Short mmCIF file of C-alpha atoms in Angstrom, two decimals:
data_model
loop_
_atom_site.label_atom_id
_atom_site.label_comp_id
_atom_site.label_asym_id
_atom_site.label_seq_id
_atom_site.Cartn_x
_atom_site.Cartn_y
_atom_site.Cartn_z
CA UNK D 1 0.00 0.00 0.00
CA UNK D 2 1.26 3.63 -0.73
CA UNK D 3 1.58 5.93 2.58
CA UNK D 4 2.45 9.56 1.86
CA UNK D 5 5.97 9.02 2.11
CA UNK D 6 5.49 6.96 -1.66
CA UNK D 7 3.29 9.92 -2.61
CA UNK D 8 5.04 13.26 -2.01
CA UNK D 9 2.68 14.41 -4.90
CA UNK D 10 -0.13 14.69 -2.38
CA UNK D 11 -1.10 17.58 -0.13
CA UNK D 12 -3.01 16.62 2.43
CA UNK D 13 -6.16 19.06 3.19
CA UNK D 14 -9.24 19.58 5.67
CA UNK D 15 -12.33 18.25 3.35
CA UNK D 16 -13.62 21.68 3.89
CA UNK D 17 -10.64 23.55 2.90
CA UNK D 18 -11.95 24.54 -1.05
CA UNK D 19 -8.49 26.26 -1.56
CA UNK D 20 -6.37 23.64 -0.09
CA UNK D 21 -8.23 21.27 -2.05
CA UNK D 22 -8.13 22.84 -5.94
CA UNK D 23 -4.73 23.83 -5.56
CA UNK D 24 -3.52 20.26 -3.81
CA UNK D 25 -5.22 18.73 -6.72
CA UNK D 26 -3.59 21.36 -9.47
CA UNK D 27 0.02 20.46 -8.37
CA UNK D 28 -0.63 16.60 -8.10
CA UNK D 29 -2.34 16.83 -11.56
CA UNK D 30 0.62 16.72 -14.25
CA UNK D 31 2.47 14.15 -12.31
CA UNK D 32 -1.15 11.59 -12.25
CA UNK D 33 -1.41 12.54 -15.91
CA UNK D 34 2.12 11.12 -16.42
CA UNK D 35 1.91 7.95 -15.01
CA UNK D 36 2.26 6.75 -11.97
CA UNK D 37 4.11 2.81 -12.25
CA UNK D 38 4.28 2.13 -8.52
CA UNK D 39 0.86 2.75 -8.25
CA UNK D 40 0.14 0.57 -11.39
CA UNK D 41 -1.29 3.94 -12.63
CA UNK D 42 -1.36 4.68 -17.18
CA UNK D 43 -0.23 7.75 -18.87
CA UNK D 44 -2.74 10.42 -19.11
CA UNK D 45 -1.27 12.52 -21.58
CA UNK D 46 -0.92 11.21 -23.68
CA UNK D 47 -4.26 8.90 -23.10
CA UNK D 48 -4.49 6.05 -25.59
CA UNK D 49 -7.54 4.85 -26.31
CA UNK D 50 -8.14 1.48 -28.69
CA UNK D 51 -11.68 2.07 -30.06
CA UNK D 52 -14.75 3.95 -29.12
CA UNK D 53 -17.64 2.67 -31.17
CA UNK D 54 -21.16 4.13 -31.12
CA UNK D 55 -24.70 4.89 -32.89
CA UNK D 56 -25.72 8.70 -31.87
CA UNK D 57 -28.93 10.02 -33.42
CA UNK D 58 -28.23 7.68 -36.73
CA UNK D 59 -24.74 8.87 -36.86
CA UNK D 60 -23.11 5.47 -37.12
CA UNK D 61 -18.93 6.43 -35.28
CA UNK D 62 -16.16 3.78 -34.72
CA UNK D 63 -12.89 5.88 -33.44
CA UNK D 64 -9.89 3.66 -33.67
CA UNK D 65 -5.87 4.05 -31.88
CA UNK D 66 -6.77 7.43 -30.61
CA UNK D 67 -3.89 9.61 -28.82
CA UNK D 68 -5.40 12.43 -26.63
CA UNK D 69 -2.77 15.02 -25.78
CA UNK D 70 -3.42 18.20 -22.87
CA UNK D 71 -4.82 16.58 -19.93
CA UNK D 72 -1.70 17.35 -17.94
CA UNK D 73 -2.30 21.16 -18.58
CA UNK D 74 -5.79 21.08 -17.22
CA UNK D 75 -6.81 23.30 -14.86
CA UNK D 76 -8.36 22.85 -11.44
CA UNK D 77 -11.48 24.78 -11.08
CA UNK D 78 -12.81 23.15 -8.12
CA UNK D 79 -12.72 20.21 -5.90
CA UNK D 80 -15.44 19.13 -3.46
CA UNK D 81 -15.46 16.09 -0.64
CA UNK D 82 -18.18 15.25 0.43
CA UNK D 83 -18.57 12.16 2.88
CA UNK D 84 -20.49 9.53 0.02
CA UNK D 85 -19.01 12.06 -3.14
CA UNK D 86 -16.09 14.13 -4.65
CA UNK D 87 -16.92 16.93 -7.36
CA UNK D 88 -14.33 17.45 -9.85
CA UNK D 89 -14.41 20.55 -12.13
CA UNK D 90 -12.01 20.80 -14.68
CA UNK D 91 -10.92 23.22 -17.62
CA UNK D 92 -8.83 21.70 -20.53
CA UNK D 93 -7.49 22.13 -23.94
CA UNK D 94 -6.97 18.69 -25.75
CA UNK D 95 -5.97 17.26 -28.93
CA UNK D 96 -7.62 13.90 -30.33
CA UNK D 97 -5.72 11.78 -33.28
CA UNK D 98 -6.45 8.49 -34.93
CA UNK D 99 -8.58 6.55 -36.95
CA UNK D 100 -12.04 7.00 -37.78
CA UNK D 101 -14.99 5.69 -39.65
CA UNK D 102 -18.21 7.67 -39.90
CA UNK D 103 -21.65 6.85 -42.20
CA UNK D 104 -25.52 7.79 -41.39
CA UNK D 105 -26.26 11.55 -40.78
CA UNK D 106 -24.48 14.43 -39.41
CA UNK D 107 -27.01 16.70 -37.97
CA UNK D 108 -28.93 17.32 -41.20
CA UNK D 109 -26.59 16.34 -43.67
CA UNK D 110 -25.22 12.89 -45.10
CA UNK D 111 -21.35 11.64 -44.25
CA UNK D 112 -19.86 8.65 -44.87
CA UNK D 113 -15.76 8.38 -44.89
CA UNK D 114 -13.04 6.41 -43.50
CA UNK D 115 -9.48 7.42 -42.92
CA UNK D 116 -7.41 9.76 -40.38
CA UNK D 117 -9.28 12.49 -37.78
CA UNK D 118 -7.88 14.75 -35.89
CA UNK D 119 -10.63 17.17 -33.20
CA UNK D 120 -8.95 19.92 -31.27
CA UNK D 121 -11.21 21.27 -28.10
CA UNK D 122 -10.91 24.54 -26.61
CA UNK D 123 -11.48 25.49 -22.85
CA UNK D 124 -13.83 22.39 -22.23
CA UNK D 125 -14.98 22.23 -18.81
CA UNK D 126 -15.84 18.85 -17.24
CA UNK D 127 -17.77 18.38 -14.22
CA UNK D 128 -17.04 14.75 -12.67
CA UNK D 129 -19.24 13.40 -9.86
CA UNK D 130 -17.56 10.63 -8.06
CA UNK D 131 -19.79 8.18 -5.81
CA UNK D 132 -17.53 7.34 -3.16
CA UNK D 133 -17.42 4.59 -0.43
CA UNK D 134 -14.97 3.05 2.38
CA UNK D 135 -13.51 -0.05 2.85
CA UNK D 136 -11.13 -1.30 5.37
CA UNK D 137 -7.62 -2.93 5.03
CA UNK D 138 -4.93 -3.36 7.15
CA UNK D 139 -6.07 -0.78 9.72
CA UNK D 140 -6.49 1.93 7.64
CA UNK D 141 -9.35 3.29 5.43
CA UNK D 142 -9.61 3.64 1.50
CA UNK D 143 -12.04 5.11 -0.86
CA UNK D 144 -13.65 3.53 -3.25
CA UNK D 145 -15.05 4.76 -6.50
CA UNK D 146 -18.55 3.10 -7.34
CA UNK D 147 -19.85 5.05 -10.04
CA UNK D 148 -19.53 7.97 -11.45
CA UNK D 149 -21.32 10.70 -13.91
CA UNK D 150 -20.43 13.98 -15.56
CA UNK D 151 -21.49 16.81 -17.82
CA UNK D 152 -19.65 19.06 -20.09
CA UNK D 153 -19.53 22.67 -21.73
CA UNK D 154 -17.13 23.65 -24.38
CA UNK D 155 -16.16 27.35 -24.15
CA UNK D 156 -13.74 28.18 -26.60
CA UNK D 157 -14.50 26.30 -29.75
CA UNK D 158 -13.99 22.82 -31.08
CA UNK D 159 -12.00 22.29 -34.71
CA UNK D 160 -12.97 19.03 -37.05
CA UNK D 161 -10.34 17.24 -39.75
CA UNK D 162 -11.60 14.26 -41.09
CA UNK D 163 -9.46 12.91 -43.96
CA UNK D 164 -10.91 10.93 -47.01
CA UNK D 165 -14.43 11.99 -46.12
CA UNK D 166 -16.49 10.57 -49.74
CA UNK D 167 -13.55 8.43 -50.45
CA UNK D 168 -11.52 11.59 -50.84
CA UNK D 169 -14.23 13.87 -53.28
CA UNK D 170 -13.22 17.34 -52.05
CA UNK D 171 -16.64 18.72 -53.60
CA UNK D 172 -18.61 16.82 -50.95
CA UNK D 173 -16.52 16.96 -48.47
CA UNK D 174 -15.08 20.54 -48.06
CA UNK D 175 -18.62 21.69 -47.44
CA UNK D 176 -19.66 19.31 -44.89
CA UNK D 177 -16.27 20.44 -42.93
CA UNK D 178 -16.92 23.94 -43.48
CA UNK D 179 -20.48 23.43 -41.97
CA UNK D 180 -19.25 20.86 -38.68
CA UNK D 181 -16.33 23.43 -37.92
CA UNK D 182 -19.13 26.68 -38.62
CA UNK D 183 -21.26 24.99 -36.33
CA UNK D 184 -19.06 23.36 -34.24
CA UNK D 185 -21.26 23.29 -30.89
CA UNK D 186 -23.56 21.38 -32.70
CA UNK D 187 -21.47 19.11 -34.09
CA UNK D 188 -19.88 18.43 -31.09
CA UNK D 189 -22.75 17.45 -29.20
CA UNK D 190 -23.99 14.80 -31.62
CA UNK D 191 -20.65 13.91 -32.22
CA UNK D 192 -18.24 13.38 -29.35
CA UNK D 193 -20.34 12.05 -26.51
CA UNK D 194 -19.27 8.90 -26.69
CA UNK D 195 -15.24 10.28 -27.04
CA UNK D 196 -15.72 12.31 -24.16
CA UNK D 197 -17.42 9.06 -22.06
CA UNK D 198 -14.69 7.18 -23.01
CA UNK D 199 -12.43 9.76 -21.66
CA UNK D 200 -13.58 10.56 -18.32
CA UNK D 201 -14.48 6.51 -17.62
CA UNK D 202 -10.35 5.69 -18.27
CA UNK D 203 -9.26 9.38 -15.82
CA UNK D 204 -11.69 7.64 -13.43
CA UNK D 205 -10.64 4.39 -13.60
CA UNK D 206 -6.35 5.65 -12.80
CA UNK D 207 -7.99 7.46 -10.55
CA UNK D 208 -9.12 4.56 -8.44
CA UNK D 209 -5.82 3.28 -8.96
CA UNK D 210 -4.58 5.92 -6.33
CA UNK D 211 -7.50 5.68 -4.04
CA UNK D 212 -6.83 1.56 -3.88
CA UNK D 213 -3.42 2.10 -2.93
CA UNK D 214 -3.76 5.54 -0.82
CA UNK D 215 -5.23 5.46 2.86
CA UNK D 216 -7.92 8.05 3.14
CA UNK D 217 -5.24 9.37 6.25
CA UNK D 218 -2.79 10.75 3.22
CA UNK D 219 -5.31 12.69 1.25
CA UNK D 220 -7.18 13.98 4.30
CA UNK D 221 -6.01 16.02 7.57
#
């Protein structure tokens, strides 16, 4: 098990210290997105994520080998303990790459391609709600993460490349980009739910990773 010693990352704060807590949270936040071995903890950033697959309001997606790059420069905008939940707010800039394949409808509009993506996101801010619990090992206490849900708002703006949309006809698909990056909020909410899910589901899961291995007694004074 990892005592603060092993985790010199981790301020220690009052659970109703709101300062304490952000900025604890802000410092231990490029060095979780990094990877964290002796906790068995992933990379963050980059995040690499095999394939997200989904059917969104007859917009048939498979995203394939995608590299998300930014988390570590997220910023804190709040952190919340509560005794049965944790609220996370978060502001980020992030870069997605990889494969995709698209076909159905795109709001209004027909697609259908299959070839290299690329979706840069502005300012996003996520809102994570963690369900917490406690269980009990070697005399000391540990949270555990049974669930979880979150919501997001993009402020700044959100930038589409699909290559080899139409099997490559520029004609068809020049306008269909110029309309998804025009209308961008739009487009983002019929198109990257299932993205962002995928996201937030693999920070949560390293997450837990650090509460499995880190008594409550190191995170809270």
């Amino acid at each position: 098990m990892c005592s603060l010693d092993e985790a010199p990352f981790i301020q220690p704060c009052h659970q109703t210290d709101s300062n304490c807590l952000r900025s604890s949270a802000q410092k231990a936040l490029p060095t979780v997105a990094a990877g964290i071995p002796s906790l068995g903890m992933s990379s963050l950033d980059p995040m690499l994520m095999d394939r997200v697959r989904a059917v969104q309001t007859g917009l048939k997606m498979d995203f394939r080998n995608t590299v998300v790059k930014g988390l570590r420069k997220c910023e804190v905008l709040d952190l919340r303990r509560f005794s049965r939940k944790t609220e996370l707010d978060l502001k980020c800039s992030v870069v997605l790459i990889g494969d995709y394949s698209l076909g159905g409808q795109l709001l209004v509009l027909p697609i259908e391609g299959e070839g290299k993506y690329k979706i840069k996101i502005r300012d996003i801010v996520v809102k994570v709600v963690l369900d917490i619990d406690e269980r009990e090992s070697g005399g000391e206490r540990y949270w555990i993460v049974n669930g979880f849900n979150h919501s997001v708002n993009v402020l700044g703006g959100v930038q589409f490349q699909f290559q080899n949309l139409f099997n490559g006809n520029r004609q068809m698909s020049d306008p269909i980009l110029e309309f998804a990056n025009s209308n961008w909020r739009q487009i983002f909410n019929d198109l990257a739910p299932p993205i962002v899910t995928a996201i937030v589901s693999h920070i949560v899961k390293e997450t837990t990773k650090l509460f499995n291995k880190t008594p409550i007694s190191a995170l809270v004074l």
